[in-house]
Amino acid sequence: MKKIIFIILSCFIILTELWAQTRMSNPDQELLTRVDATVSYLNTDFQAEYVIVQDRPGQSRSTTVAGVFRRDSREQYVIIIMEPLISRGQGYLKEGNTLWFYDPESRRFNTTSSSSRFQNTNARNSDFTRSTLAQDYRVVSGFNEQLGRFNCRVLNLEAVTNEVEYPIMKVWISTDDNLLRKAEDYSLSGQLLRTTVIADYYQIDTRYVPRQLMYVETLRGATINGVFVNERTQITINRPSFSRIADSVFSQTFLESVSR
């Protein structure tokens, strides 16, 4: 019996190593790694102002302004809501796999999910952290396609973890700069749930920051004059900076002090 168990474990280890080697030697999987690297800032801090405009058909447009602070090397971010006035002082603190939401009215912290909608928009809390596509997904297939002015490699992806919101993705990557230009998020059954478009980026030295992101929700919206109009959220990123952020910013104490 011990010999059988040993043989089974040996085979499992060998197959795991072969799978890992095959995955890493896949050019499309390596492309995903490069995509992550262009918009992840592991050797520096990052901060910017995010202007988030939510359009719900048949309702008035809402705008949220937030300060975003990231330290990718420690899987941390802090988001502080500055507008609208009713939400001012609300904040988020991500530390590893834990995400806290702070409500200044109750002065309490509650844990929330990275997959939850950010301030009831079509953006998710996970959209504000670094890119981990190569870690979370494997490439099923790929092909070349023109997307507007961009020559793109299109990759069909399947999740390799249960921690992601969308088990299936399709991404368009511009081949000359390894930048994500479009993404489609699907349910396990293949239903398109959300489309993301990133048309332009800032280039700051060797780093890239999206200038504007558009999230279009497939199943949320309203019928206007007989036509279904999708909900959409536009995020504009202003004044990106890679200056050093004080350690004290990434703390519950900081969020409490800002809201006073």
PDB file of C-alpha atoms in Angstrom:
ATOM      1  CA  MET A   1       0.000   0.000   0.000  1.00  0.00           C
ATOM      2  CA  LYS A   2       2.830   2.431   0.859  1.00  0.00           C
ATOM      3  CA  LYS A   3       4.455   1.678  -2.491  1.00  0.00           C
ATOM      4  CA  ILE A   4       1.201   2.432  -4.339  1.00  0.00           C
ATOM      5  CA  ILE A   5       0.754   5.716  -2.476  1.00  0.00           C
ATOM      6  CA  PHE A   6       4.363   6.653  -3.260  1.00  0.00           C
ATOM      7  CA  ILE A   7       3.858   5.924  -6.961  1.00  0.00           C
ATOM      8  CA  ILE A   8       0.647   7.982  -7.058  1.00  0.00           C
ATOM      9  CA  LEU A   9       2.308  10.945  -5.323  1.00  0.00           C
ATOM     10  CA  SER A  10       5.317  10.743  -7.649  1.00  0.00           C
ATOM     11  CA  CYS A  11       3.084  10.747 -10.715  1.00  0.00           C
ATOM     12  CA  PHE A  12       1.117  13.701  -9.347  1.00  0.00           C
ATOM     13  CA  ILE A  13       4.290  15.727  -8.740  1.00  0.00           C
ATOM     14  CA  ILE A  14       5.636  14.942 -12.218  1.00  0.00           C
ATOM     15  CA  LEU A  15       2.341  15.871 -13.905  1.00  0.00           C
ATOM     16  CA  THR A  16       2.141  19.103 -11.898  1.00  0.00           C
ATOM     17  CA  GLU A  17       5.662  20.093 -12.951  1.00  0.00           C
ATOM     18  CA  LEU A  18       4.943  19.238 -16.586  1.00  0.00           C
ATOM     19  CA  TRP A  19       1.753  21.303 -16.489  1.00  0.00           C
ATOM     20  CA  ALA A  20       3.586  24.270 -14.982  1.00  0.00           C
ATOM     21  CA  GLN A  21       6.383  24.044 -17.559  1.00  0.00           C
ATOM     22  CA  THR A  22       3.890  23.798 -20.429  1.00  0.00           C
ATOM     23  CA  ARG A  23       1.925  26.757 -19.091  1.00  0.00           C
ATOM     24  CA  MET A  24       4.985  28.966 -18.751  1.00  0.00           C
ATOM     25  CA  SER A  25       6.380  27.970 -22.166  1.00  0.00           C
ATOM     26  CA  ASN A  26       3.121  28.936 -23.865  1.00  0.00           C
ATOM     27  CA  PRO A  27       3.773  32.234 -25.743  1.00  0.00           C
ATOM     28  CA  ASP A  28       0.211  33.420 -25.104  1.00  0.00           C
ATOM     29  CA  GLN A  29       0.531  32.690 -21.387  1.00  0.00           C
ATOM     30  CA  GLU A  30       3.796  34.625 -21.383  1.00  0.00           C
ATOM     31  CA  LEU A  31       1.973  37.479 -23.121  1.00  0.00           C
ATOM     32  CA  LEU A  32      -0.470  37.602 -20.204  1.00  0.00           C
ATOM     33  CA  THR A  33       2.490  37.904 -17.845  1.00  0.00           C
ATOM     34  CA  ARG A  34       3.761  40.894 -19.816  1.00  0.00           C
ATOM     35  CA  VAL A  35       0.296  42.478 -19.741  1.00  0.00           C
ATOM     36  CA  ASP A  36       0.268  42.204 -15.947  1.00  0.00           C
ATOM     37  CA  ALA A  37       3.747  43.721 -15.707  1.00  0.00           C
ATOM     38  CA  THR A  38       2.862  46.846 -17.722  1.00  0.00           C
ATOM     39  CA  VAL A  39       0.133  47.955 -15.270  1.00  0.00           C
ATOM     40  CA  SER A  40       1.473  46.536 -11.998  1.00  0.00           C
ATOM     41  CA  TYR A  41       3.878  48.648  -9.956  1.00  0.00           C
ATOM     42  CA  LEU A  42       5.764  46.234  -7.729  1.00  0.00           C
ATOM     43  CA  ASN A  43       8.811  48.461  -7.221  1.00  0.00           C
ATOM     44  CA  THR A  44       7.007  51.711  -6.472  1.00  0.00           C
ATOM     45  CA  ASP A  45       3.858  53.190  -4.957  1.00  0.00           C
ATOM     46  CA  PHE A  46       1.051  54.619  -7.072  1.00  0.00           C
ATOM     47  CA  GLN A  47      -1.585  57.277  -6.466  1.00  0.00           C
ATOM     48  CA  ALA A  48      -4.127  59.148  -8.588  1.00  0.00           C
ATOM     49  CA  GLU A  49      -7.532  60.800  -8.617  1.00  0.00           C
ATOM     50  CA  TYR A  50     -10.310  58.659 -10.079  1.00  0.00           C
ATOM     51  CA  VAL A  51     -13.453  60.300 -11.496  1.00  0.00           C
ATOM     52  CA  ILE A  52     -16.169  57.653 -11.771  1.00  0.00           C
ATOM     53  CA  VAL A  53     -19.270  58.484 -13.793  1.00  0.00           C
ATOM     54  CA  GLN A  54     -22.210  56.071 -13.586  1.00  0.00           C
ATOM     55  CA  ASP A  55     -24.893  56.090 -16.289  1.00  0.00           C
ATOM     56  CA  ARG A  56     -28.136  54.265 -15.557  1.00  0.00           C
ATOM     57  CA  PRO A  57     -30.659  54.570 -18.397  1.00  0.00           C
ATOM     58  CA  GLY A  58     -33.722  56.518 -17.332  1.00  0.00           C
ATOM     59  CA  GLN A  59     -31.986  57.915 -14.243  1.00  0.00           C
ATOM     60  CA  SER A  60     -29.744  60.886 -13.561  1.00  0.00           C
ATOM     61  CA  ARG A  61     -25.997  60.489 -14.021  1.00  0.00           C
ATOM     62  CA  SER A  62     -23.964  60.167 -10.819  1.00  0.00           C
ATOM     63  CA  THR A  63     -20.314  61.101 -10.288  1.00  0.00           C
ATOM     64  CA  THR A  64     -17.921  59.843  -7.634  1.00  0.00           C
ATOM     65  CA  VAL A  65     -14.452  61.299  -7.082  1.00  0.00           C
ATOM     66  CA  ALA A  66     -11.960  59.204  -5.151  1.00  0.00           C
ATOM     67  CA  GLY A  67      -8.310  59.250  -4.178  1.00  0.00           C
ATOM     68  CA  VAL A  68      -6.628  55.906  -4.855  1.00  0.00           C
ATOM     69  CA  PHE A  69      -3.352  54.824  -3.213  1.00  0.00           C
ATOM     70  CA  ARG A  70      -1.671  51.519  -4.132  1.00  0.00           C
ATOM     71  CA  ARG A  71       1.295  49.550  -2.856  1.00  0.00           C
ATOM     72  CA  ASP A  72       1.343  46.530  -5.146  1.00  0.00           C
ATOM     73  CA  SER A  73       4.384  44.941  -3.509  1.00  0.00           C
ATOM     74  CA  ARG A  74       2.309  44.338  -0.365  1.00  0.00           C
ATOM     75  CA  GLU A  75      -1.085  43.799  -2.037  1.00  0.00           C
ATOM     76  CA  GLN A  76      -2.416  46.986  -0.418  1.00  0.00           C
ATOM     77  CA  TYR A  77      -4.643  49.804  -1.538  1.00  0.00           C
ATOM     78  CA  VAL A  78      -6.578  52.632   0.071  1.00  0.00           C
ATOM     79  CA  ILE A  79      -9.495  54.436  -1.584  1.00  0.00           C
ATOM     80  CA  ILE A  80     -10.984  57.599  -0.103  1.00  0.00           C
ATOM     81  CA  ILE A  81     -14.279  58.988  -1.381  1.00  0.00           C
ATOM     82  CA  MET A  82     -14.170  62.790  -1.803  1.00  0.00           C
ATOM     83  CA  GLU A  83     -17.407  63.353  -3.758  1.00  0.00           C
ATOM     84  CA  PRO A  84     -20.402  63.280  -3.604  1.00  0.00           C
ATOM     85  CA  LEU A  85     -20.790  65.057  -0.273  1.00  0.00           C
ATOM     86  CA  ILE A  86     -23.124  62.380   1.104  1.00  0.00           C
ATOM     87  CA  SER A  87     -20.373  59.763   0.718  1.00  0.00           C
ATOM     88  CA  ARG A  88     -17.369  61.903   1.636  1.00  0.00           C
ATOM     89  CA  GLY A  89     -15.032  60.158   4.040  1.00  0.00           C
ATOM     90  CA  GLN A  90     -16.052  56.642   3.124  1.00  0.00           C
ATOM     91  CA  GLY A  91     -13.033  54.513   2.437  1.00  0.00           C
ATOM     92  CA  TYR A  92     -11.589  51.139   1.551  1.00  0.00           C
ATOM     93  CA  LEU A  93      -8.471  49.430   2.849  1.00  0.00           C
ATOM     94  CA  LYS A  94      -7.133  46.303   1.174  1.00  0.00           C
ATOM     95  CA  GLU A  95      -4.495  44.268   2.976  1.00  0.00           C
ATOM     96  CA  GLY A  96      -3.685  41.009   1.210  1.00  0.00           C
ATOM     97  CA  ASN A  97      -6.928  39.069   0.822  1.00  0.00           C
ATOM     98  CA  THR A  98      -8.857  41.237   3.300  1.00  0.00           C
ATOM     99  CA  LEU A  99     -10.834  44.285   2.156  1.00  0.00           C
ATOM    100  CA  TRP A 100     -12.269  46.700   4.718  1.00  0.00           C
ATOM    101  CA  PHE A 101     -14.962  49.327   4.118  1.00  0.00           C
ATOM    102  CA  TYR A 102     -15.093  52.298   6.488  1.00  0.00           C
ATOM    103  CA  ASP A 103     -18.310  54.242   7.092  1.00  0.00           C
ATOM    104  CA  PRO A 104     -17.591  57.582   8.835  1.00  0.00           C
ATOM    105  CA  GLU A 105     -21.219  57.951   9.900  1.00  0.00           C
ATOM    106  CA  SER A 106     -21.149  54.825  12.061  1.00  0.00           C
ATOM    107  CA  ARG A 107     -17.353  55.002  12.515  1.00  0.00           C
ATOM    108  CA  ARG A 108     -17.153  51.290  11.896  1.00  0.00           C
ATOM    109  CA  PHE A 109     -15.089  49.019   9.656  1.00  0.00           C
ATOM    110  CA  ASN A 110     -16.739  46.063   7.938  1.00  0.00           C
ATOM    111  CA  THR A 111     -15.174  43.472   5.683  1.00  0.00           C
ATOM    112  CA  THR A 112     -16.415  43.412   2.110  1.00  0.00           C
ATOM    113  CA  SER A 113     -15.649  41.395  -1.013  1.00  0.00           C
ATOM    114  CA  SER A 114     -13.250  42.280  -3.814  1.00  0.00           C
ATOM    115  CA  SER A 115     -15.921  41.089  -6.256  1.00  0.00           C
ATOM    116  CA  SER A 116     -18.557  43.512  -4.902  1.00  0.00           C
ATOM    117  CA  ARG A 117     -19.614  46.531  -6.925  1.00  0.00           C
ATOM    118  CA  PHE A 118     -17.665  49.682  -6.095  1.00  0.00           C
ATOM    119  CA  GLN A 119     -20.087  52.321  -4.776  1.00  0.00           C
ATOM    120  CA  ASN A 120     -22.917  50.581  -6.663  1.00  0.00           C
ATOM    121  CA  THR A 121     -21.289  51.179 -10.056  1.00  0.00           C
ATOM    122  CA  ASN A 122     -20.374  48.673 -12.772  1.00  0.00           C
ATOM    123  CA  ALA A 123     -16.779  48.638 -11.528  1.00  0.00           C
ATOM    124  CA  ARG A 124     -15.736  45.982  -9.008  1.00  0.00           C
ATOM    125  CA  ASN A 125     -13.523  46.523  -5.979  1.00  0.00           C
ATOM    126  CA  SER A 126     -11.008  44.187  -7.642  1.00  0.00           C
ATOM    127  CA  ASP A 127     -10.681  46.601 -10.584  1.00  0.00           C
ATOM    128  CA  PHE A 128      -8.615  48.966  -8.404  1.00  0.00           C
ATOM    129  CA  THR A 129      -5.768  46.598  -7.632  1.00  0.00           C
ATOM    130  CA  ARG A 130      -2.880  45.310  -9.743  1.00  0.00           C
ATOM    131  CA  SER A 131      -3.424  43.017 -12.723  1.00  0.00           C
ATOM    132  CA  THR A 132      -3.033  39.264 -12.073  1.00  0.00           C
ATOM    133  CA  LEU A 133      -4.380  37.739 -15.293  1.00  0.00           C
ATOM    134  CA  ALA A 134      -1.496  35.286 -15.740  1.00  0.00           C
ATOM    135  CA  GLN A 135      -1.883  34.115 -12.165  1.00  0.00           C
ATOM    136  CA  ASP A 136      -5.674  33.734 -12.256  1.00  0.00           C
ATOM    137  CA  TYR A 137      -6.284  32.383 -15.779  1.00  0.00           C
ATOM    138  CA  ARG A 138      -4.919  29.929 -18.304  1.00  0.00           C
ATOM    139  CA  VAL A 139      -5.035  30.521 -22.048  1.00  0.00           C
ATOM    140  CA  VAL A 140      -7.401  28.182 -23.885  1.00  0.00           C
ATOM    141  CA  SER A 141      -6.866  29.573 -27.374  1.00  0.00           C
ATOM    142  CA  GLY A 142      -5.656  32.663 -29.194  1.00  0.00           C
ATOM    143  CA  PHE A 143      -5.790  34.404 -32.563  1.00  0.00           C
ATOM    144  CA  ASN A 144      -4.908  37.723 -34.181  1.00  0.00           C
ATOM    145  CA  GLU A 145      -7.503  40.417 -34.853  1.00  0.00           C
ATOM    146  CA  GLN A 146      -7.666  44.107 -35.700  1.00  0.00           C
ATOM    147  CA  LEU A 147      -9.411  46.222 -33.064  1.00  0.00           C
ATOM    148  CA  GLY A 148      -9.816  49.722 -34.428  1.00  0.00           C
ATOM    149  CA  ARG A 149      -6.293  51.047 -34.936  1.00  0.00           C
ATOM    150  CA  PHE A 150      -4.726  48.295 -32.802  1.00  0.00           C
ATOM    151  CA  ASN A 151      -3.195  45.039 -34.006  1.00  0.00           C
ATOM    152  CA  CYS A 152      -4.295  42.674 -31.272  1.00  0.00           C
ATOM    153  CA  ARG A 153      -3.777  39.174 -29.981  1.00  0.00           C
ATOM    154  CA  VAL A 154      -7.118  37.860 -28.739  1.00  0.00           C
ATOM    155  CA  LEU A 155      -6.965  35.277 -25.942  1.00  0.00           C
ATOM    156  CA  ASN A 156      -9.742  33.081 -24.564  1.00  0.00           C
ATOM    157  CA  LEU A 157      -9.128  32.464 -20.865  1.00  0.00           C
ATOM    158  CA  GLU A 158     -10.388  30.073 -18.196  1.00  0.00           C
ATOM    159  CA  ALA A 159      -9.953  30.714 -14.463  1.00  0.00           C
ATOM    160  CA  VAL A 160      -7.606  28.472 -12.491  1.00  0.00           C
ATOM    161  CA  THR A 161      -8.865  29.768  -9.136  1.00  0.00           C
ATOM    162  CA  ASN A 162     -12.247  30.264  -7.496  1.00  0.00           C
ATOM    163  CA  GLU A 163     -11.174  33.664  -6.179  1.00  0.00           C
ATOM    164  CA  VAL A 164     -12.013  35.570  -9.383  1.00  0.00           C
ATOM    165  CA  GLU A 165     -15.419  37.055 -10.173  1.00  0.00           C
ATOM    166  CA  TYR A 166     -15.549  35.862 -13.787  1.00  0.00           C
ATOM    167  CA  PRO A 167     -14.638  32.236 -14.623  1.00  0.00           C
ATOM    168  CA  ILE A 168     -14.222  32.953 -18.351  1.00  0.00           C
ATOM    169  CA  MET A 169     -12.653  35.959 -20.066  1.00  0.00           C
ATOM    170  CA  LYS A 170     -11.775  37.080 -23.562  1.00  0.00           C
ATOM    171  CA  VAL A 171      -9.079  39.754 -23.855  1.00  0.00           C
ATOM    172  CA  TRP A 172      -7.686  41.902 -26.678  1.00  0.00           C
ATOM    173  CA  ILE A 173      -4.000  42.817 -26.233  1.00  0.00           C
ATOM    174  CA  SER A 174      -2.249  45.273 -28.550  1.00  0.00           C
ATOM    175  CA  THR A 175       0.841  43.430 -29.739  1.00  0.00           C
ATOM    176  CA  ASP A 176       3.200  46.403 -30.091  1.00  0.00           C
ATOM    177  CA  ASP A 177       3.020  47.440 -26.419  1.00  0.00           C
ATOM    178  CA  ASN A 178       1.450  44.486 -24.507  1.00  0.00           C
ATOM    179  CA  LEU A 179      -1.459  46.614 -23.276  1.00  0.00           C
ATOM    180  CA  LEU A 180      -4.976  45.387 -22.560  1.00  0.00           C
ATOM    181  CA  ARG A 181      -7.401  47.204 -24.865  1.00  0.00           C
ATOM    182  CA  LYS A 182     -10.639  45.289 -24.351  1.00  0.00           C
ATOM    183  CA  ALA A 183     -11.957  42.516 -22.114  1.00  0.00           C
ATOM    184  CA  GLU A 184     -15.177  40.533 -22.063  1.00  0.00           C
ATOM    185  CA  ASP A 185     -16.238  38.824 -18.823  1.00  0.00           C
ATOM    186  CA  TYR A 186     -18.401  35.695 -18.997  1.00  0.00           C
ATOM    187  CA  SER A 187     -20.293  33.426 -16.632  1.00  0.00           C
ATOM    188  CA  LEU A 188     -19.483  29.710 -16.461  1.00  0.00           C
ATOM    189  CA  SER A 189     -22.369  29.055 -18.871  1.00  0.00           C
ATOM    190  CA  GLY A 190     -20.861  31.424 -21.449  1.00  0.00           C
ATOM    191  CA  GLN A 191     -23.180  34.401 -20.845  1.00  0.00           C
ATOM    192  CA  LEU A 192     -21.482  37.730 -21.544  1.00  0.00           C
ATOM    193  CA  LEU A 193     -21.755  39.800 -18.365  1.00  0.00           C
ATOM    194  CA  ARG A 194     -19.512  42.828 -18.814  1.00  0.00           C
ATOM    195  CA  THR A 195     -17.288  44.486 -21.404  1.00  0.00           C
ATOM    196  CA  THR A 196     -14.311  46.683 -20.531  1.00  0.00           C
ATOM    197  CA  VAL A 197     -12.640  49.059 -23.001  1.00  0.00           C
ATOM    198  CA  ILE A 198      -9.330  50.874 -22.416  1.00  0.00           C
ATOM    199  CA  ALA A 199      -8.555  53.038 -25.430  1.00  0.00           C
ATOM    200  CA  ASP A 200      -5.667  55.097 -24.104  1.00  0.00           C
ATOM    201  CA  TYR A 201      -2.882  54.994 -21.516  1.00  0.00           C
ATOM    202  CA  TYR A 202      -0.442  57.403 -19.924  1.00  0.00           C
ATOM    203  CA  GLN A 203       3.172  56.362 -20.430  1.00  0.00           C
ATOM    204  CA  ILE A 204       5.364  57.507 -17.546  1.00  0.00           C
ATOM    205  CA  ASP A 205       8.927  56.313 -18.167  1.00  0.00           C
ATOM    206  CA  THR A 206       8.506  52.549 -18.593  1.00  0.00           C
ATOM    207  CA  ARG A 207       5.177  52.354 -16.743  1.00  0.00           C
ATOM    208  CA  TYR A 208       1.650  52.592 -18.122  1.00  0.00           C
ATOM    209  CA  VAL A 209      -1.520  53.876 -16.486  1.00  0.00           C
ATOM    210  CA  PRO A 210      -4.977  53.765 -18.119  1.00  0.00           C
ATOM    211  CA  ARG A 211      -6.329  57.243 -18.874  1.00  0.00           C
ATOM    212  CA  GLN A 212      -9.923  56.105 -19.123  1.00  0.00           C
ATOM    213  CA  LEU A 213     -11.791  52.842 -18.652  1.00  0.00           C
ATOM    214  CA  MET A 214     -15.330  52.050 -19.763  1.00  0.00           C
ATOM    215  CA  TYR A 215     -17.327  49.225 -18.181  1.00  0.00           C
ATOM    216  CA  VAL A 216     -20.529  48.199 -19.972  1.00  0.00           C
ATOM    217  CA  GLU A 217     -22.902  45.851 -18.140  1.00  0.00           C
ATOM    218  CA  THR A 218     -24.696  43.399 -20.427  1.00  0.00           C
ATOM    219  CA  LEU A 219     -27.621  42.375 -18.198  1.00  0.00           C
ATOM    220  CA  ARG A 220     -28.226  45.664 -16.370  1.00  0.00           C
ATOM    221  CA  GLY A 221     -30.011  48.575 -17.996  1.00  0.00           C
ATOM    222  CA  ALA A 222     -33.438  49.749 -19.097  1.00  0.00           C
ATOM    223  CA  THR A 223     -35.580  49.826 -22.201  1.00  0.00           C
ATOM    224  CA  ILE A 224     -35.812  53.375 -23.555  1.00  0.00           C
ATOM    225  CA  ASN A 225     -38.183  53.995 -26.499  1.00  0.00           C
ATOM    226  CA  GLY A 226     -38.239  50.285 -27.220  1.00  0.00           C
ATOM    227  CA  VAL A 227     -34.452  49.886 -27.205  1.00  0.00           C
ATOM    228  CA  PHE A 228     -32.484  48.250 -24.369  1.00  0.00           C
ATOM    229  CA  VAL A 229     -29.745  50.585 -23.147  1.00  0.00           C
ATOM    230  CA  ASN A 230     -26.963  49.130 -21.010  1.00  0.00           C
ATOM    231  CA  GLU A 231     -25.682  50.536 -17.756  1.00  0.00           C
ATOM    232  CA  ARG A 232     -22.137  51.819 -18.061  1.00  0.00           C
ATOM    233  CA  THR A 233     -19.427  53.249 -15.860  1.00  0.00           C
ATOM    234  CA  GLN A 234     -16.618  55.480 -17.097  1.00  0.00           C
ATOM    235  CA  ILE A 235     -13.504  55.941 -14.967  1.00  0.00           C
ATOM    236  CA  THR A 236     -11.086  58.757 -15.776  1.00  0.00           C
ATOM    237  CA  ILE A 237      -7.721  58.652 -14.014  1.00  0.00           C
ATOM    238  CA  ASN A 238      -6.162  62.055 -13.333  1.00  0.00           C
ATOM    239  CA  ARG A 239      -2.721  63.101 -12.070  1.00  0.00           C
ATOM    240  CA  PRO A 240      -1.116  59.668 -11.717  1.00  0.00           C
ATOM    241  CA  SER A 241       2.011  59.687  -9.564  1.00  0.00           C
ATOM    242  CA  PHE A 242       4.622  57.165  -8.497  1.00  0.00           C
ATOM    243  CA  SER A 243       5.862  59.154  -5.525  1.00  0.00           C
ATOM    244  CA  ARG A 244       6.526  57.357  -2.259  1.00  0.00           C
ATOM    245  CA  ILE A 245       3.456  57.059  -0.007  1.00  0.00           C
ATOM    246  CA  ALA A 246       3.851  57.123   3.772  1.00  0.00           C
ATOM    247  CA  ASP A 247       3.357  53.729   5.446  1.00  0.00           C
ATOM    248  CA  SER A 248       0.725  55.273   7.726  1.00  0.00           C
ATOM    249  CA  VAL A 249      -1.632  55.790   4.750  1.00  0.00           C
ATOM    250  CA  PHE A 250      -2.261  52.055   4.504  1.00  0.00           C
ATOM    251  CA  SER A 251      -4.053  51.794   7.831  1.00  0.00           C
ATOM    252  CA  GLN A 252      -7.454  52.028   9.451  1.00  0.00           C
ATOM    253  CA  THR A 253      -6.176  54.956  11.527  1.00  0.00           C
ATOM    254  CA  PHE A 254      -5.560  56.953   8.369  1.00  0.00           C
ATOM    255  CA  LEU A 255      -9.091  56.380   7.056  1.00  0.00           C
ATOM    256  CA  GLU A 256     -10.526  57.444  10.407  1.00  0.00           C
ATOM    257  CA  SER A 257      -8.421  60.605  10.484  1.00  0.00           C
ATOM    258  CA  VAL A 258      -9.314  61.649   6.932  1.00  0.00           C
ATOM    259  CA  SER A 259     -13.048  61.496   7.622  1.00  0.00           C
ATOM    260  CA  ARG A 260     -12.944  63.794  10.657  1.00  0.00           C
TER     261      ARG A 260
END
